Short mmCIF file of C-alpha atoms and ligand atoms in Angstrom, two decimals:
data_model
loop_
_atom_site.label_atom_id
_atom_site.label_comp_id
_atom_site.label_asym_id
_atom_site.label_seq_id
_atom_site.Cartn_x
_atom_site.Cartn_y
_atom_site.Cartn_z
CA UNK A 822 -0.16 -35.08 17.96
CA UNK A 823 -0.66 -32.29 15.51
CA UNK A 824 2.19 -31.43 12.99
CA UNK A 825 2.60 -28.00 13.86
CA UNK A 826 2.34 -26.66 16.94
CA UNK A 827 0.40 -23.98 15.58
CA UNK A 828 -3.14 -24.53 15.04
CA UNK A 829 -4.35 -23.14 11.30
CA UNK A 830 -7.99 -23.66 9.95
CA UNK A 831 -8.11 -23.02 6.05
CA UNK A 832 -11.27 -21.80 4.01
CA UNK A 833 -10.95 -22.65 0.01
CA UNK A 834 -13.67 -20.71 -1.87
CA UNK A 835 -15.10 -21.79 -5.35
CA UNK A 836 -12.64 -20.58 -7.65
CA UNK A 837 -9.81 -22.82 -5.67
CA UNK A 838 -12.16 -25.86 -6.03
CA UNK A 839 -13.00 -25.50 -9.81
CA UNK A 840 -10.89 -27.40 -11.62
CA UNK A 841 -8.24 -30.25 -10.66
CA UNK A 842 -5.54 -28.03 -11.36
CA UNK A 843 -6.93 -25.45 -8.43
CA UNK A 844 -7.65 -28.52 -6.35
CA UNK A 845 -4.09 -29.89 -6.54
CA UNK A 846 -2.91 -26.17 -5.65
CA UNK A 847 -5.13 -25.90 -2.75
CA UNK A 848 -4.17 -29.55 -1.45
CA UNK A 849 -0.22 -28.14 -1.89
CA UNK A 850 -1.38 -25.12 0.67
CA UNK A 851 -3.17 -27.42 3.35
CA UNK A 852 0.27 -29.58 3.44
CA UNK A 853 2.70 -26.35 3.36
CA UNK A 854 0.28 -24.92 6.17
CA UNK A 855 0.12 -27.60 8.07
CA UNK A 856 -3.80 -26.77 8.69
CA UNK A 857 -6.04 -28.70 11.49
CA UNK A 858 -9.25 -28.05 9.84
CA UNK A 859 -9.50 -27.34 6.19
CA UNK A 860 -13.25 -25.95 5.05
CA UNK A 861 -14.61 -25.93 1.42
CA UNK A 862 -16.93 -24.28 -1.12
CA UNK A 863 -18.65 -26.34 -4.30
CA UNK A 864 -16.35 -25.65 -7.29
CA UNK A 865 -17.33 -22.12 -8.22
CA UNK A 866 -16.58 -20.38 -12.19
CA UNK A 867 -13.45 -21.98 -14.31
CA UNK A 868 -13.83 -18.78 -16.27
CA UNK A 869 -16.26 -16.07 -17.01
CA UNK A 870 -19.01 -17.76 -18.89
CA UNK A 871 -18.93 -20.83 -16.44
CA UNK A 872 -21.71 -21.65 -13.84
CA UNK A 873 -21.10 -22.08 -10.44
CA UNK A 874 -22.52 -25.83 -9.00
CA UNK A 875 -24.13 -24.01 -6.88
CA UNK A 876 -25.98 -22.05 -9.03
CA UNK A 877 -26.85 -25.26 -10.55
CA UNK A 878 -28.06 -26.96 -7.96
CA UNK A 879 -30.41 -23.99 -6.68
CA UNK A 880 -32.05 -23.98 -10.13
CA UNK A 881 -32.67 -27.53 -10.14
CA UNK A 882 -34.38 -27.43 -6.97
CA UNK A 883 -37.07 -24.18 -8.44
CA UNK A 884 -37.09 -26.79 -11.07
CA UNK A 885 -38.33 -29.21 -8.97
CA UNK A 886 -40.87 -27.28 -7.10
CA UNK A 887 -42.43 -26.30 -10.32
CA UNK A 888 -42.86 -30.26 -11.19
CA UNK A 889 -40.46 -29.77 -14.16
CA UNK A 890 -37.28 -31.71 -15.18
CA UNK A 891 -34.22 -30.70 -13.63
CA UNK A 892 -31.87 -33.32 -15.40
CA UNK A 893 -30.36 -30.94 -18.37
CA UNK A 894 -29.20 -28.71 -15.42
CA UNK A 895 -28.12 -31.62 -13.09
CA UNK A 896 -26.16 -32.44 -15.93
CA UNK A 897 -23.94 -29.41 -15.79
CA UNK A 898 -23.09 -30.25 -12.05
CA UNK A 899 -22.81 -34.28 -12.90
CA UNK A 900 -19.93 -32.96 -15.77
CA UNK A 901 -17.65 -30.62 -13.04
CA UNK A 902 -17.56 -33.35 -10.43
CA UNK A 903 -17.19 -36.43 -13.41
CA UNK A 904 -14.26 -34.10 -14.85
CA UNK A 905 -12.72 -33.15 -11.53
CA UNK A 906 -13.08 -37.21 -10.17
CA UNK A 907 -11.52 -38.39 -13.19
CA UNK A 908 -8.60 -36.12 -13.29
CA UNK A 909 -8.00 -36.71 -9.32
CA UNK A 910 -8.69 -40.70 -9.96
CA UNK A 911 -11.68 -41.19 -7.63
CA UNK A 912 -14.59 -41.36 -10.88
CA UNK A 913 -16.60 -44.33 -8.99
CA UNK A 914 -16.50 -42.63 -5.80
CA UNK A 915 -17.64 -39.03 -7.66
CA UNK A 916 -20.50 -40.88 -9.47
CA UNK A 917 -21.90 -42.38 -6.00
CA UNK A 918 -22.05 -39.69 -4.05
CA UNK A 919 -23.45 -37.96 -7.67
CA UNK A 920 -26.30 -40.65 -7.79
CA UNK A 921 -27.22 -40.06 -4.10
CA UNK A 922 -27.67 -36.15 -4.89
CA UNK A 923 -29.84 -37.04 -7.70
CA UNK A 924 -32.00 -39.86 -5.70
CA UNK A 925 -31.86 -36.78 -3.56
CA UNK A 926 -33.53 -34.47 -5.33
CA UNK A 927 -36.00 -36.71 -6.84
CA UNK A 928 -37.24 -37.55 -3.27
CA UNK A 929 -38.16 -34.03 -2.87
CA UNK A 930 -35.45 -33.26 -0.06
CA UNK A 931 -35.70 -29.28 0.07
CA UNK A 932 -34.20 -26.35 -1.42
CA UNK A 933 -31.06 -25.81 1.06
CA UNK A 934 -30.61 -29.62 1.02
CA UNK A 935 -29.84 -29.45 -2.87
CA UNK A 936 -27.61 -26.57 -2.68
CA UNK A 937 -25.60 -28.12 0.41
CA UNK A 938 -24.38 -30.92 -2.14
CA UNK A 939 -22.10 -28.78 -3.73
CA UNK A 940 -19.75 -28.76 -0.57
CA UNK A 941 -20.44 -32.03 0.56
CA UNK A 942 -19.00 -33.76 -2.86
CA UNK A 943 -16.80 -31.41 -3.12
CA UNK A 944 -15.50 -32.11 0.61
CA UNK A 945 -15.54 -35.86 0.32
CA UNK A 946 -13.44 -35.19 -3.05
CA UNK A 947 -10.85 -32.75 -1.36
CA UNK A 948 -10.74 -34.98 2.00
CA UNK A 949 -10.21 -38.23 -0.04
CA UNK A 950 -7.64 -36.54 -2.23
CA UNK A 951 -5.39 -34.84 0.55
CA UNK A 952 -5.45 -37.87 2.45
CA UNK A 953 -8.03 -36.12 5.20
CA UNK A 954 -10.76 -36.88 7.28
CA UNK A 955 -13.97 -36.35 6.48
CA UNK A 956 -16.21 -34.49 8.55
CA UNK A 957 -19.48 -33.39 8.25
CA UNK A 958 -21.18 -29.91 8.44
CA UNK A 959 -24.01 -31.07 9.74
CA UNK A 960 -22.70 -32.87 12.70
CA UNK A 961 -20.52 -29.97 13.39
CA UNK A 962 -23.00 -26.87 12.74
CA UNK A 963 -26.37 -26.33 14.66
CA UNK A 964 -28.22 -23.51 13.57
CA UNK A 965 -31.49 -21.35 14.98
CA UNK A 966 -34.43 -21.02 12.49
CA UNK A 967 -32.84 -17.56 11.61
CA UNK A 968 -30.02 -19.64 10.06
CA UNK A 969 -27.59 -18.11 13.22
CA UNK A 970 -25.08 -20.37 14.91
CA UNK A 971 -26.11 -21.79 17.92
CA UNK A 972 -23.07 -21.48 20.30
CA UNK A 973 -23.43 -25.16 21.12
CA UNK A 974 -21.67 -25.70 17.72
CA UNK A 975 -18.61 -24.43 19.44
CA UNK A 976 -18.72 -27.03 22.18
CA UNK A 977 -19.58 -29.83 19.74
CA UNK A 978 -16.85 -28.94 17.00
CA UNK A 979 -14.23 -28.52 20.29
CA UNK A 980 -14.97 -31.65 21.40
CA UNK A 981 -15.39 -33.73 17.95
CA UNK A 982 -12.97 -32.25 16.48
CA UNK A 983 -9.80 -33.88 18.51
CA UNK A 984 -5.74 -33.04 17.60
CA UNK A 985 -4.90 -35.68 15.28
CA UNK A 986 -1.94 -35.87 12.69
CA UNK A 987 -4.30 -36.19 9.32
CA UNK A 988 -6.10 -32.25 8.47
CA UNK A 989 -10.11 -32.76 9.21
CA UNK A 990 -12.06 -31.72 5.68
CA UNK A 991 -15.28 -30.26 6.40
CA UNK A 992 -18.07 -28.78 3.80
CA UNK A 993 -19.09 -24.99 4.19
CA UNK A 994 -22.11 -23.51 3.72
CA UNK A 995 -24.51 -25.17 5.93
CA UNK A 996 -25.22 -26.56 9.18
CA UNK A 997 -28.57 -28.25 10.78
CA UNK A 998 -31.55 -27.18 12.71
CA UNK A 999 -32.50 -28.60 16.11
CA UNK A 1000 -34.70 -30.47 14.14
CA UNK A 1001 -32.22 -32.40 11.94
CA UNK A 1002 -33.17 -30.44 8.95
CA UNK A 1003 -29.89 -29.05 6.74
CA UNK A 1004 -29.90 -24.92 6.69
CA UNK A 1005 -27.58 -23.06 4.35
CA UNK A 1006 -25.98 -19.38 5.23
CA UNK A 1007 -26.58 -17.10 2.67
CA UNK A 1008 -24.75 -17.16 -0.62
CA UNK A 1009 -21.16 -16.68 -0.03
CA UNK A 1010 -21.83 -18.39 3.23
CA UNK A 1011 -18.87 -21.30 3.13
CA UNK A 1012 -16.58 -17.67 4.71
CA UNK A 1013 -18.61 -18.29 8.02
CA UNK A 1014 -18.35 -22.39 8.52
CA UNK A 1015 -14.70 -21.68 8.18
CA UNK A 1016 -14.63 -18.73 11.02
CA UNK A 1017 -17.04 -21.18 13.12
CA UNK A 1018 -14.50 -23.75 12.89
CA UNK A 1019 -11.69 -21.53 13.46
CA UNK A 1020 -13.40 -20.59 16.79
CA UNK A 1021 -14.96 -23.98 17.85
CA UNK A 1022 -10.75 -25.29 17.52
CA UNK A 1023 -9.75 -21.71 19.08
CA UNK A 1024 -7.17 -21.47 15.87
CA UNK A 1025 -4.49 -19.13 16.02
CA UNK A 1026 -5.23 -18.45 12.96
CA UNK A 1027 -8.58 -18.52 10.15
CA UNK A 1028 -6.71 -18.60 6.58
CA UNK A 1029 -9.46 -17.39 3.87
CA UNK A 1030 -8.19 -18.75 0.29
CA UNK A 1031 -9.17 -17.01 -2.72
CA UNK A 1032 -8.59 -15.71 -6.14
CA UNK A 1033 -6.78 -12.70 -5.38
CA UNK A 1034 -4.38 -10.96 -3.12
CA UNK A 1035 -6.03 -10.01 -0.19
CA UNK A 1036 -8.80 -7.78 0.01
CA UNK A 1037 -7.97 -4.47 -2.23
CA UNK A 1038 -8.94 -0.72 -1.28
CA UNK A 1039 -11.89 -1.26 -4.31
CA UNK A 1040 -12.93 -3.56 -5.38
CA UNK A 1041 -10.27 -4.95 -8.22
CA UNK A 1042 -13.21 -5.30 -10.96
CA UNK A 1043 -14.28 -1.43 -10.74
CA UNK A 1044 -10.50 -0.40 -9.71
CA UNK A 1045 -7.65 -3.03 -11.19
CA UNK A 1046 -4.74 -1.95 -9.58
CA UNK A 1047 -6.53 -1.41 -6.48
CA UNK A 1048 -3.86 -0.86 -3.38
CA UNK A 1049 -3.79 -4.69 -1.45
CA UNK A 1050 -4.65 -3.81 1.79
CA UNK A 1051 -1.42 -5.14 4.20
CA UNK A 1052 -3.91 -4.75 7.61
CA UNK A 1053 -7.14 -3.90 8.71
CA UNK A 1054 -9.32 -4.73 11.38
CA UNK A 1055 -12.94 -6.72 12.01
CA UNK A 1056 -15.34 -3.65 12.36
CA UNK A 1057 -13.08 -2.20 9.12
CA UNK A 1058 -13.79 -5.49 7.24
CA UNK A 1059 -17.52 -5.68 8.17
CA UNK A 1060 -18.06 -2.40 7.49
CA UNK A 1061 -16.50 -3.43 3.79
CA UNK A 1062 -17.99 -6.35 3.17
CA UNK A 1063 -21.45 -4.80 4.17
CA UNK A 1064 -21.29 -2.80 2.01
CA UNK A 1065 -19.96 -4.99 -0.81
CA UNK A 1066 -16.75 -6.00 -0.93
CA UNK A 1067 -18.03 -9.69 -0.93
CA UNK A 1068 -14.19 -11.07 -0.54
CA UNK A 1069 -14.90 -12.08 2.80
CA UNK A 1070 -18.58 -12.50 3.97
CA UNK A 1071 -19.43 -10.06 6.87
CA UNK A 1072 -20.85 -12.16 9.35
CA UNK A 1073 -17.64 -14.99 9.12
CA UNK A 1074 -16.19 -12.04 10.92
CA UNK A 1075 -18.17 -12.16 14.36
CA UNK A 1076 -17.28 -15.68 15.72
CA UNK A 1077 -13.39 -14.85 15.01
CA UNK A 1078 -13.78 -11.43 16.10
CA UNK A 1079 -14.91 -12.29 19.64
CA UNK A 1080 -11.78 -14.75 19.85
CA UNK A 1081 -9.09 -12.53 18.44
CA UNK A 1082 -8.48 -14.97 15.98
CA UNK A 1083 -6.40 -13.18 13.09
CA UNK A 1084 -7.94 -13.69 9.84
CA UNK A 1085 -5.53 -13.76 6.84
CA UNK A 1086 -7.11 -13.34 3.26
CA UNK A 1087 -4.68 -15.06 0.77
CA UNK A 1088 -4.67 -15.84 -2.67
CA UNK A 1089 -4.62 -19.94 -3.90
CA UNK A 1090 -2.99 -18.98 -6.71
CA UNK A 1091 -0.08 -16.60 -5.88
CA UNK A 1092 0.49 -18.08 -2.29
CA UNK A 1093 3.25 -15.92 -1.59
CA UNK A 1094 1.83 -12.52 -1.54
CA UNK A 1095 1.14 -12.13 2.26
CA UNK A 1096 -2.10 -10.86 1.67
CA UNK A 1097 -4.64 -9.22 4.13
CA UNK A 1098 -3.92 -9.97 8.13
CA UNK A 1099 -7.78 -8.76 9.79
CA UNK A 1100 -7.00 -8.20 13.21
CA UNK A 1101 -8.37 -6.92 16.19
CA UNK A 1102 -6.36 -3.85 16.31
CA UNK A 1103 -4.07 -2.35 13.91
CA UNK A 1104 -0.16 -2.63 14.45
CA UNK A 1105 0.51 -0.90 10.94
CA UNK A 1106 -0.66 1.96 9.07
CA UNK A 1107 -2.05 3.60 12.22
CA UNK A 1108 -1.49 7.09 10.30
CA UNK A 1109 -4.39 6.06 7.41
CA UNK A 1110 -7.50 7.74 7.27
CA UNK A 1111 -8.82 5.47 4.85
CA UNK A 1112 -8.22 1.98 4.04
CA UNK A 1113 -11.04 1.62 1.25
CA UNK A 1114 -14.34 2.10 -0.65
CA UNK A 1115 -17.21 -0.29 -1.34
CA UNK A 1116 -20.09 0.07 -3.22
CA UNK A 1117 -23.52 -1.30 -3.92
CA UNK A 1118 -26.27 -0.54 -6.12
CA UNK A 1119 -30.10 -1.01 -6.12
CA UNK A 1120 -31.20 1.14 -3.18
CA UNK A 1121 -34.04 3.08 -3.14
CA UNK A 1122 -35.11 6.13 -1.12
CA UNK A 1123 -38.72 7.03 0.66
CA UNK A 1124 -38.84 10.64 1.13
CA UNK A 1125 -41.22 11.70 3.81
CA UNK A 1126 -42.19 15.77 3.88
CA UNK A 1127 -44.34 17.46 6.56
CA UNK A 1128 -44.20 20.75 7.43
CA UNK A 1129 -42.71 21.20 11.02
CA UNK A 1130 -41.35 17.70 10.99
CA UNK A 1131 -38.43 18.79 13.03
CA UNK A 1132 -39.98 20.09 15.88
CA UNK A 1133 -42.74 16.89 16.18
CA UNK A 1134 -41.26 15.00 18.71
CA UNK A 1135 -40.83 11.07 17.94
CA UNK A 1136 -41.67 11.40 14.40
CA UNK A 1137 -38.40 9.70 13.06
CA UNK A 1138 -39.15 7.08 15.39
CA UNK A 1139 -42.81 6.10 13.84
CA UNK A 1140 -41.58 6.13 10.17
CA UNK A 1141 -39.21 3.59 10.82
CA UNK A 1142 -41.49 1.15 12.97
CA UNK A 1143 -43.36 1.27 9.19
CA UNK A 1144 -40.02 -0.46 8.04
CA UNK A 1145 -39.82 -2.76 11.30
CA UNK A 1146 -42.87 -3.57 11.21
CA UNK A 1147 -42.40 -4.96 7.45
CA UNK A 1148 -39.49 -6.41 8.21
CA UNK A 1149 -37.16 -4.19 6.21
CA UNK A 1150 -33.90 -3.17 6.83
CA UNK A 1151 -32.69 0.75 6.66
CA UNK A 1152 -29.25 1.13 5.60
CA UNK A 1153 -29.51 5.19 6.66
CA UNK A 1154 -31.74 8.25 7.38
CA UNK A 1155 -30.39 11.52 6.07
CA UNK A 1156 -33.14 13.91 7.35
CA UNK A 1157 -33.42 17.79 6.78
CA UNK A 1158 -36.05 20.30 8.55
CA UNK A 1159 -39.35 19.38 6.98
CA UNK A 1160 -37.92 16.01 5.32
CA UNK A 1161 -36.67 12.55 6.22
CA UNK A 1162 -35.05 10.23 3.12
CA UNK A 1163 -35.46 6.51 4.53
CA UNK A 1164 -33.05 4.45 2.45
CA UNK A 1165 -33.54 0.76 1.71
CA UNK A 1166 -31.82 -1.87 -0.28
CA UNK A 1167 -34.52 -3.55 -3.37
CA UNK A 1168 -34.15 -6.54 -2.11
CA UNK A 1169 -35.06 -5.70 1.29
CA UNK A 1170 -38.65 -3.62 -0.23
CA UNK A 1171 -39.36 -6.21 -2.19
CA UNK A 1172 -42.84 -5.44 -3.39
CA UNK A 1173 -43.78 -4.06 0.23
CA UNK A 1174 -43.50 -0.18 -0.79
CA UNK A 1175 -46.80 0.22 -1.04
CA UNK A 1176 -47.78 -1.48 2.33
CA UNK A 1177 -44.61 0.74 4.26
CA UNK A 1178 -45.54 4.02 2.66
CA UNK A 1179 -49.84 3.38 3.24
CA UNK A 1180 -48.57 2.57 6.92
CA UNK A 1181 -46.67 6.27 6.98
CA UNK A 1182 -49.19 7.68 6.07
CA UNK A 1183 -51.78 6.56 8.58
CA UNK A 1184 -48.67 7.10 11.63
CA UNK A 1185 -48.01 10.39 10.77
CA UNK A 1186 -50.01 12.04 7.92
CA UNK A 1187 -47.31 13.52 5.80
CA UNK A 1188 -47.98 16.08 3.19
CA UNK A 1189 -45.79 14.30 0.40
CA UNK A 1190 -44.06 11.23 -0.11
CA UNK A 1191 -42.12 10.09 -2.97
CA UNK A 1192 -40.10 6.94 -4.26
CA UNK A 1193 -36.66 7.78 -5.62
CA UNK A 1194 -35.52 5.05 -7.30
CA UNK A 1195 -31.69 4.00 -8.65
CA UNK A 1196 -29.91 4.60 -6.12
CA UNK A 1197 -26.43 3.39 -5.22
CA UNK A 1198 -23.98 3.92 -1.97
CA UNK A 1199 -20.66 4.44 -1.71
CA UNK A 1200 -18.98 3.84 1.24
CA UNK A 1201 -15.31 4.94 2.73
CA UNK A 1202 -14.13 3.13 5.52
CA UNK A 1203 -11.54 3.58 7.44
CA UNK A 1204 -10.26 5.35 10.98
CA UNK A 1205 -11.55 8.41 12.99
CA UNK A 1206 -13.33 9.48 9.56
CA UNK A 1207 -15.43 11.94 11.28
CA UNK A 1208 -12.63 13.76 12.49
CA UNK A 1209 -11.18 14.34 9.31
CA UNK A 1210 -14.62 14.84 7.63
CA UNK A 1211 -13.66 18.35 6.24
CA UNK A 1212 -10.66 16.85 4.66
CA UNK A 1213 -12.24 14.21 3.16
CA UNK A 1214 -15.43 15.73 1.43
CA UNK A 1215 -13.29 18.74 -0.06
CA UNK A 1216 -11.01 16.41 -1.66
CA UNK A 1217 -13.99 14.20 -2.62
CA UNK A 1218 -16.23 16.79 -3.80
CA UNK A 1219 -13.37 18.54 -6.13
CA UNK A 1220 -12.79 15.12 -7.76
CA UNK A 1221 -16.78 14.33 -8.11
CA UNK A 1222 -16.92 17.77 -9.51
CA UNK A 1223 -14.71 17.67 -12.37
CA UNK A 1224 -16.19 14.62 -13.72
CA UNK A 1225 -19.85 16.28 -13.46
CA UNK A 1226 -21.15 13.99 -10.39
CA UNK A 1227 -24.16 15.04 -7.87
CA UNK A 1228 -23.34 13.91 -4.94
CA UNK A 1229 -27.52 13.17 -3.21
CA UNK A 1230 -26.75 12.19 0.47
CA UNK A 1231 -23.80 12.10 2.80
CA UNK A 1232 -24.15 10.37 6.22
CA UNK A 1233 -21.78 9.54 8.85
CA UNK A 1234 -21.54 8.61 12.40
CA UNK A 1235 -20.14 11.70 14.69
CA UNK A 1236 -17.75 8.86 16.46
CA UNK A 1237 -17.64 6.04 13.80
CA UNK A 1238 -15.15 4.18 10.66
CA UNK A 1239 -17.53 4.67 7.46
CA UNK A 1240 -18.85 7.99 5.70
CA UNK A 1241 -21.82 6.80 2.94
CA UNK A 1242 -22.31 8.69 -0.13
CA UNK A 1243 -24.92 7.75 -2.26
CA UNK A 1244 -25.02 8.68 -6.18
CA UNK A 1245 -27.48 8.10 -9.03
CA UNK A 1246 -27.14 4.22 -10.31
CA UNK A 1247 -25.38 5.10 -13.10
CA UNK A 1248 -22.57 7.27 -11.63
CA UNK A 1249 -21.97 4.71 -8.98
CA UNK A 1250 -19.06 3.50 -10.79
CA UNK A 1251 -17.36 6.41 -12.08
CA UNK A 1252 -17.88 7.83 -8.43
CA UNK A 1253 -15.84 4.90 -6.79
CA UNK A 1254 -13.32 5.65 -9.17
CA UNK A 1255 -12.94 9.51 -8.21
CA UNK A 1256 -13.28 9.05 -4.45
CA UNK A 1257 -10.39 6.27 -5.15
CA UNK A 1258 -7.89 8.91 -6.89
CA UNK A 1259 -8.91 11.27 -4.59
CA UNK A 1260 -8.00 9.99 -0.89
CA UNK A 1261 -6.34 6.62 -1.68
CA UNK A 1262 -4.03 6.73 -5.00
CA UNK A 1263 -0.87 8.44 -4.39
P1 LIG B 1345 -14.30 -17.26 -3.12
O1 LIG B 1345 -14.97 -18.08 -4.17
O2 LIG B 1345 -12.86 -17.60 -2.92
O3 LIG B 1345 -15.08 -17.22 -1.85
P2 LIG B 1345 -15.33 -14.65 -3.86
O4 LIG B 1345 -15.68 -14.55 -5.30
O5 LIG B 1345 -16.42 -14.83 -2.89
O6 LIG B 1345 -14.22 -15.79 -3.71
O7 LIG B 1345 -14.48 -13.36 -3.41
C1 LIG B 1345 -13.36 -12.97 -4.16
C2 LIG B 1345 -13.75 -11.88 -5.15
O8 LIG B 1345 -14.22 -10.74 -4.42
C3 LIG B 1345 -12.61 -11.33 -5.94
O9 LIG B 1345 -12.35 -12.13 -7.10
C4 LIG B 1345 -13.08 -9.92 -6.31
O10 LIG B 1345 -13.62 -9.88 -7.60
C5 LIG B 1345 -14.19 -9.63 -5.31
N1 LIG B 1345 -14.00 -8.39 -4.54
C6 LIG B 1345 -14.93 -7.43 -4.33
N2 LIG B 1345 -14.44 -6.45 -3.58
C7 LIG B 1345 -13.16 -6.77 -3.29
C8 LIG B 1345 -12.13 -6.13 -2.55
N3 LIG B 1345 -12.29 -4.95 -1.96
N4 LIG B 1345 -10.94 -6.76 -2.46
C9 LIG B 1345 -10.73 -7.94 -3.07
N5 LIG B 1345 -11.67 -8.60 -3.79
C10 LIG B 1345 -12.87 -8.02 -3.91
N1 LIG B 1346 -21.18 -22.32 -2.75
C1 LIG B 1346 -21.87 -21.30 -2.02
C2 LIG B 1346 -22.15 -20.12 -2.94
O1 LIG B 1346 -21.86 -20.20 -4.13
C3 LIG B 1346 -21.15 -20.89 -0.76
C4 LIG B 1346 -19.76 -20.34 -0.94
O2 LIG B 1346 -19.19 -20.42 -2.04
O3 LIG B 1346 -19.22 -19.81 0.03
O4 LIG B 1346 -22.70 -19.16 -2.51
MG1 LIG B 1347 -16.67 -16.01 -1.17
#
């Protein structure tokens, strides 16, 4: 039998596996918790300046590729682990399962191999220091090529995964492909093996350990005494995270979601704030229009102009097949009469500008186009938003105004949770700030 009745899966980021100090904390929470399945990330930053392992470990495998040494950085991963076995007295285990990375990389096992060794010392650390069991990612987690869950994870972690009085310790971050091969999420990506375990067990609860209390209105490093946020829901919190707050990852919220399993966003290190419950449906706060702002930089816009654009049927339609067609997401479309903005994250373009914009203009022959760089979003999420739209952008605008900021797109959904705003780069910043005083401080 299980010790509580309860069933709780944990999630300990990097900053709660970074020293021994954090480590003891976090092995303090699994006992107080009573937690069936704990899952954790490679020890992230001790401080500013540091480097996270993983970071380490992705460098030495470009290292690798490139036929050049990767020891001086394997080195900085070799001195966490050595100073985090030592202090939790387990330095011969920590230097075999060290050596086997290294033999690792040497024998040319690939890129998302490497960077899964973060988790999987640190888990075999964690699991032999709490007294746990041991479980591995890989056995647990299938994914598709597209790095998605396969839903037969659920059936295998359900049935591996039996009640049993000592908390299972699994690594996050990656799974395996059909073909035995190890796949990583993206970065960040230890959030989601946490919610898939939470669903495969059918928790009652996903607890997502952090650095700070609970995911904040703004983010706390553009905004520091950013309002905790008590409650919230999924589409609230993916609509955040999308569009930056990278607290919790957006797509660890799907597999809870569909399962009603509350997520709770606490902090390691102040364990008795209550934090952020994510839920389904709000109990609280029902009255809020807003419940916060994210932001992101490094978008660009392709404007498209053609006279009598707006009465050529299926236009809009062909300009963004261009983007399809290159595989490139569009985060939104403002369009006017004779002009359509396509918006775009960098990363996303990725030198293909040239190939989407010479494919607009063999679809539908525009008279202009042009590439507006520096671009960043700003996005307000929260409830009903487009029923209180005229609200919002007068008390926005007034704010944006007195500081001197141009405001160069507004889009929202007629029936949706999110208005986007996008600025100039450089304003992006002082923008989150105004739209904060203006419809979240008091
Ligand atoms: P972990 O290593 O525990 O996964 P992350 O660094 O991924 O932690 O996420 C926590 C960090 O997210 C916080 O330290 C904070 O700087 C940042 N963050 C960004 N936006 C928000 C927000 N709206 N609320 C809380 N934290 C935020
Ligand atoms: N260690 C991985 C990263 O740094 C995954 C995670 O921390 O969730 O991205
Ligand atoms: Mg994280």
């Amino acid at each position: 039998m299980i010790k509580s009745e309860r069933s709780i899966v944990g999630k300990f980021g990097g900053t709660s596996m970074a020293t021994s100090d954090s480590i003891i904390q976090s092995g303090k929470i699994v006992n107080s918790e009573k937690m069936r399945a704990v899952v954790v990330s490679a020890p992230g930053k001790k401080n500013l300046d540091d480097i996270k392992v993983t970071d380490s470990l992705l460098r030495c495998s470009q290292l690798v590729n490139k036929g050049e040494p990767f020891e001086d950085v394997f080195s900085m991963v070799i001195e966490k682990f050595e100073d985090i076995g030592r202090d939790l007295e387990m330095h011969n285990d920590t230097i075999r399962w060290l050596e086997l990375t290294h033999k690792g990389i040497e024998s040319g096992f690939g890129r998302d191999w490497i960077a899964s060794r973060g988790e999987n010392i640190m888990a075999r650390i964690f699991s032999k220091y709490i007294d746990g069991f041991f479980y591995d990612a890989e056995d647990l987690i299938i994914l598709n090529e597209n790095r998605q869950v396969n839903n037969i994870s659920y059936e295998i972690i359900k049935n591996k995964l039996e009640k049993q009085n000592i908390p299972y310790v699994i690594p996050g971050f990656y799974g395996k492909k059909f073909d035995g091969s190890i796949l990583t999420f993206e970065r960040g990506g230890s959030d989601i093996t946490g919610a898939i375990i939470a669903r495969g067990l059918e928790a009652d609860e996903y607890q997502n350990w952090t650095d700070v209390d609970g995911v904040r209105a703004a983010d706390p490093r553009l905004i520091h005494d950013a309002k905790s946020i008590h409650e919230m829901t999924f589409r609230e919190m993916r609509e955040m995270s999308y569009r930056g707050a990278g607290v919790l990852m957006m797509d660890a919220i799907i597999p809870v979601a569909e399962f009603e399993i509350p997520v709770i966003v606490k902090n390691t290190f102040n364990p008795s704030n209550d934090g952020t419950r994510i839920v389904a449906k709000r109990e609280s706060n029902t009255e809020e229009i807003i419940i916060g702002i994210a932001s992101r930089d490094g978008f660009v816009s392709i404007q498209i102009g053609k006279n009598g654009m707006n009465s050529e049927k299926g236009i809009a339609g062909k300009i963004l097949e261009c983007f399809e067609e290159n595989d490139v997401s569009v985060e939104h479309d403002p369009t006017g009469i004779d002009m359509m903005s396509v918006i775009s994250h960098k990363d996303q373009l990725n030198g293909k500008t040239d190939k989407i914009i010479n494919r607009i203009k063999e679809m539908v022959c525009p008279d202009e186009i042009n590439v507006i760089n520096n671009i960043g979003l700003v996005c307000i999420v929260g409830q009903n938003i487009s029923k209180k739209s005229s609200f919002i952008l007068s008390k926005m605008s007034s704010h944006l105004l007195k500081k001197g900021i141009e405001i160069s797109s507004i889009t929202y959904p007629t029936e949706g949770n999110s208005m986007i705003i996008g600025f100039n780069n450089n304003n992006i910043k002082e923008a989150v700030i105004a739209i904060y005083d203006a419809l979240i401080r008091n």
